[in-house]
PDB file of C-alpha atoms in Angstrom:
ATOM      1  CA  VAL X   1      94.294  79.834  81.748  1.00  0.00           C
ATOM      2  CA  ASP X   2      91.733  82.598  81.620  1.00  0.00           C
ATOM      3  CA  LYS X   3      90.671  85.094  84.258  1.00  0.00           C
ATOM      4  CA  GLU X   4      87.824  82.843  85.459  1.00  0.00           C
ATOM      5  CA  ASP X   5      90.194  80.020  86.376  1.00  0.00           C
ATOM      6  CA  GLU X   6      89.910  79.274  90.095  1.00  0.00           C
ATOM      7  CA  ARG X   7      93.677  79.649  90.596  1.00  0.00           C
ATOM      8  CA  VAL X   8      93.678  83.127  89.064  1.00  0.00           C
ATOM      9  CA  GLN X   9      90.606  84.073  91.092  1.00  0.00           C
ATOM     10  CA  ALA X  10      92.212  82.793  94.319  1.00  0.00           C
ATOM     11  CA  ALA X  11      95.466  84.675  93.688  1.00  0.00           C
ATOM     12  CA  VAL X  12      93.688  87.916  92.798  1.00  0.00           C
ATOM     13  CA  GLY X  13      91.370  87.496  95.787  1.00  0.00           C
ATOM     14  CA  TRP X  14      94.396  87.205  98.077  1.00  0.00           C
ATOM     15  CA  LEU X  15      95.975  90.258  96.442  1.00  0.00           C
ATOM     16  CA  THR X  16      92.868  92.376  97.091  1.00  0.00           C
ATOM     17  CA  THR X  17      93.847  92.173 100.755  1.00  0.00           C
ATOM     18  CA  PHE X  18      97.619  91.716 100.734  1.00  0.00           C
ATOM     19  CA  PHE X  19      98.915  93.571  97.636  1.00  0.00           C
ATOM     20  CA  HIS X  20     102.311  95.053  98.462  1.00  0.00           C
ATOM     21  CA  THR X  21     105.331  95.853  96.326  1.00  0.00           C
ATOM     22  CA  SER X  22     108.053  96.515  98.874  1.00  0.00           C
ATOM     23  CA  LYS X  23     107.882  93.147 100.617  1.00  0.00           C
ATOM     24  CA  ASN X  24     106.410  89.694 100.358  1.00  0.00           C
ATOM     25  CA  PRO X  25     103.390  90.003 102.653  1.00  0.00           C
ATOM     26  CA  ASN X  26     102.680  87.194 105.099  1.00  0.00           C
ATOM     27  CA  PHE X  27     106.107  85.675 104.572  1.00  0.00           C
ATOM     28  CA  PRO X  28     106.858  83.749 107.774  1.00  0.00           C
ATOM     29  CA  ALA X  29     108.461  85.848 110.466  1.00  0.00           C
ATOM     30  CA  ALA X  30     112.129  85.324 111.180  1.00  0.00           C
ATOM     31  CA  ARG X  31     112.757  83.143 114.183  1.00  0.00           C
ATOM     32  CA  ARG X  32     114.863  84.317 117.087  1.00  0.00           C
ATOM     33  CA  GLY X  33     118.520  83.705 116.365  1.00  0.00           C
ATOM     34  CA  SER X  34     117.944  83.197 112.656  1.00  0.00           C
ATOM     35  CA  ASN X  35     120.156  84.605 109.945  1.00  0.00           C
ATOM     36  CA  PRO X  36     119.457  88.376 109.723  1.00  0.00           C
ATOM     37  CA  THR X  37     119.674  88.267 105.927  1.00  0.00           C
ATOM     38  CA  MET X  38     116.563  86.098 105.915  1.00  0.00           C
ATOM     39  CA  LEU X  39     114.204  88.799 107.153  1.00  0.00           C
ATOM     40  CA  PRO X  40     110.540  88.369 106.221  1.00  0.00           C
ATOM     41  CA  GLU X  41     110.474  91.503 104.076  1.00  0.00           C
ATOM     42  CA  ARG X  42     113.285  90.056 101.973  1.00  0.00           C
ATOM     43  CA  GLY X  43     111.888  86.563 101.564  1.00  0.00           C
ATOM     44  CA  ILE X  44     111.439  85.283  98.043  1.00  0.00           C
ATOM     45  CA  TYR X  45     110.790  88.833  96.913  1.00  0.00           C
ATOM     46  CA  PHE X  46     111.487  88.575  93.179  1.00  0.00           C
ATOM     47  CA  TYR X  47     109.592  85.284  92.984  1.00  0.00           C
ATOM     48  CA  TYR X  48     106.670  87.037  94.696  1.00  0.00           C
ATOM     49  CA  LEU X  49     106.650  89.969  92.249  1.00  0.00           C
ATOM     50  CA  ASN X  50     106.870  87.568  89.318  1.00  0.00           C
ATOM     51  CA  GLY X  51     104.014  85.392  90.561  1.00  0.00           C
ATOM     52  CA  MET X  52     101.870  88.384  91.478  1.00  0.00           C
ATOM     53  CA  SER X  53     102.350  89.935  88.048  1.00  0.00           C
ATOM     54  CA  GLU X  54     101.476  86.640  86.367  1.00  0.00           C
ATOM     55  CA  ALA X  55      98.188  86.332  88.268  1.00  0.00           C
ATOM     56  CA  LEU X  56      97.246  89.965  87.663  1.00  0.00           C
ATOM     57  CA  ALA X  57      98.161  89.816  83.969  1.00  0.00           C
ATOM     58  CA  LEU X  58      95.997  86.700  83.555  1.00  0.00           C
ATOM     59  CA  PHE X  59      93.191  88.530  85.355  1.00  0.00           C
ATOM     60  CA  GLY X  60      93.615  91.199  82.698  1.00  0.00           C
ATOM     61  CA  GLU X  61      92.297  94.234  84.519  1.00  0.00           C
ATOM     62  CA  PRO X  62      94.470  97.372  84.679  1.00  0.00           C
ATOM     63  CA  LEU X  63      93.254  98.194  88.190  1.00  0.00           C
ATOM     64  CA  LEU X  64      93.028  95.996  91.260  1.00  0.00           C
ATOM     65  CA  LEU X  65      90.173  96.860  93.614  1.00  0.00           C
ATOM     66  CA  LYS X  66      91.341  96.232  97.164  1.00  0.00           C
ATOM     67  CA  THR X  67      89.000  95.095  99.907  1.00  0.00           C
ATOM     68  CA  ASP X  68      89.239  98.567 101.468  1.00  0.00           C
ATOM     69  CA  GLY X  69      87.860 100.088  98.248  1.00  0.00           C
ATOM     70  CA  THR X  70      91.074 101.615  96.913  1.00  0.00           C
ATOM     71  CA  GLU X  71      92.041 101.027  93.303  1.00  0.00           C
ATOM     72  CA  ILE X  72      95.613 100.080  92.555  1.00  0.00           C
ATOM     73  CA  ASP X  73      97.361 100.586  89.241  1.00  0.00           C
ATOM     74  CA  TRP X  74      99.246  97.410  89.955  1.00  0.00           C
ATOM     75  CA  ALA X  75     101.473  97.372  86.848  1.00  0.00           C
ATOM     76  CA  ALA X  76     102.704 100.925  87.448  1.00  0.00           C
ATOM     77  CA  GLN X  77     103.402 100.196  91.101  1.00  0.00           C
ATOM     78  CA  ILE X  78     105.340  97.035  90.303  1.00  0.00           C
ATOM     79  CA  ALA X  79     107.334  98.797  87.569  1.00  0.00           C
ATOM     80  CA  ARG X  80     108.185 101.740  89.833  1.00  0.00           C
ATOM     81  CA  ARG X  81     109.288  99.392  92.586  1.00  0.00           C
ATOM     82  CA  LEU X  82     111.492  97.311  90.305  1.00  0.00           C
ATOM     83  CA  ILE X  83     113.099 100.432  88.873  1.00  0.00           C
ATOM     84  CA  SER X  84     113.759 101.726  92.391  1.00  0.00           C
ATOM     85  CA  VAL X  85     115.596  98.555  93.488  1.00  0.00           C
ATOM     86  CA  GLN X  86     117.625  98.029  90.317  1.00  0.00           C
ATOM     87  CA  LYS X  87     121.357  98.075  91.032  1.00  0.00           C
ATOM     88  CA  PRO X  88     123.687 100.609  89.357  1.00  0.00           C
ATOM     89  CA  ASP X  89     125.143  97.865  87.147  1.00  0.00           C
ATOM     90  CA  GLY X  90     121.652  97.170  85.749  1.00  0.00           C
ATOM     91  CA  THR X  91     121.009  93.971  87.682  1.00  0.00           C
ATOM     92  CA  TRP X  92     118.606  93.097  90.443  1.00  0.00           C
ATOM     93  CA  ARG X  93     119.446  91.073  93.534  1.00  0.00           C
ATOM     94  CA  SER X  94     118.453  90.726  97.131  1.00  0.00           C
ATOM     95  CA  GLU X  95     120.610  90.848 100.200  1.00  0.00           C
ATOM     96  CA  SER X  96     118.870  87.640 101.230  1.00  0.00           C
ATOM     97  CA  SER X  97     120.142  84.247 100.196  1.00  0.00           C
ATOM     98  CA  THR X  98     116.627  82.830 100.510  1.00  0.00           C
ATOM     99  CA  MET X  99     115.910  80.959  97.272  1.00  0.00           C
ATOM    100  CA  HIS X 100     119.212  82.353  95.904  1.00  0.00           C
ATOM    101  CA  GLU X 101     117.758  85.784  95.201  1.00  0.00           C
ATOM    102  CA  ASN X 102     121.168  87.235  96.056  1.00  0.00           C
ATOM    103  CA  ASP X 103     122.336  85.797  92.719  1.00  0.00           C
ATOM    104  CA  PRO X 104     121.948  88.619  90.176  1.00  0.00           C
ATOM    105  CA  ASN X 105     121.443  86.088  87.371  1.00  0.00           C
ATOM    106  CA  LEU X 106     118.348  84.679  89.048  1.00  0.00           C
ATOM    107  CA  ALA X 107     116.922  87.909  90.462  1.00  0.00           C
ATOM    108  CA  THR X 108     117.498  89.811  87.212  1.00  0.00           C
ATOM    109  CA  SER X 109     115.800  87.063  85.214  1.00  0.00           C
ATOM    110  CA  LEU X 110     112.761  87.217  87.501  1.00  0.00           C
ATOM    111  CA  ALA X 111     112.677  91.029  87.331  1.00  0.00           C
ATOM    112  CA  ILE X 112     112.884  91.063  83.532  1.00  0.00           C
ATOM    113  CA  MET X 113     110.151  88.431  83.211  1.00  0.00           C
ATOM    114  CA  THR X 114     107.985  90.536  85.505  1.00  0.00           C
ATOM    115  CA  LEU X 115     108.595  93.709  83.506  1.00  0.00           C
ATOM    116  CA  ALA X 116     107.889  91.924  80.229  1.00  0.00           C
ATOM    117  CA  ARG X 117     104.620  90.578  81.590  1.00  0.00           C
ATOM    118  CA  ILE X 118     103.361  93.950  82.836  1.00  0.00           C
ATOM    119  CA  ARG X 119     104.483  95.935  79.801  1.00  0.00           C
ATOM    120  CA  PRO X 120     101.133  95.658  77.961  1.00  0.00           C
ATOM    121  CA  PHE X 121      99.446  97.257  80.987  1.00  0.00           C
ATOM    122  CA  LEU X 122     101.871 100.190  80.852  1.00  0.00           C
ATOM    123  CA  GLU X 123     101.711 101.005  77.143  1.00  0.00           C
ATOM    124  CA  ASP X 124      99.813 104.002  75.800  1.00  0.00           C
ATOM    125  CA  ARG X 125     100.393 106.095  78.900  1.00  0.00           C
TER     126      ARG X 125
END
């Protein structure tokens, strides 16, 4: 799809308010007595980064203009965040078992797909 597709526009519109790289914003809050490894900031995190990068790459702009007027170099922020949470053995994984993101095979696959997608926005820097 192209950047004018309503799904891309809706995703980017949501990101202009909720863009965040250290957590999945608006993920449902943990309920009292729930498993502590299923905290909202850990919920489907690598899926979120992958989906966010897909929408922003389809949008095709190197900067995201947030509703508060700030410009975000989204690809650089995502790359820095992924690098910062990479494990010493080279994999990625979450402490949360939500959507099996504690499996390094799954989380690493999502992280690598995300990095591959944002690479064109990081080249020539």
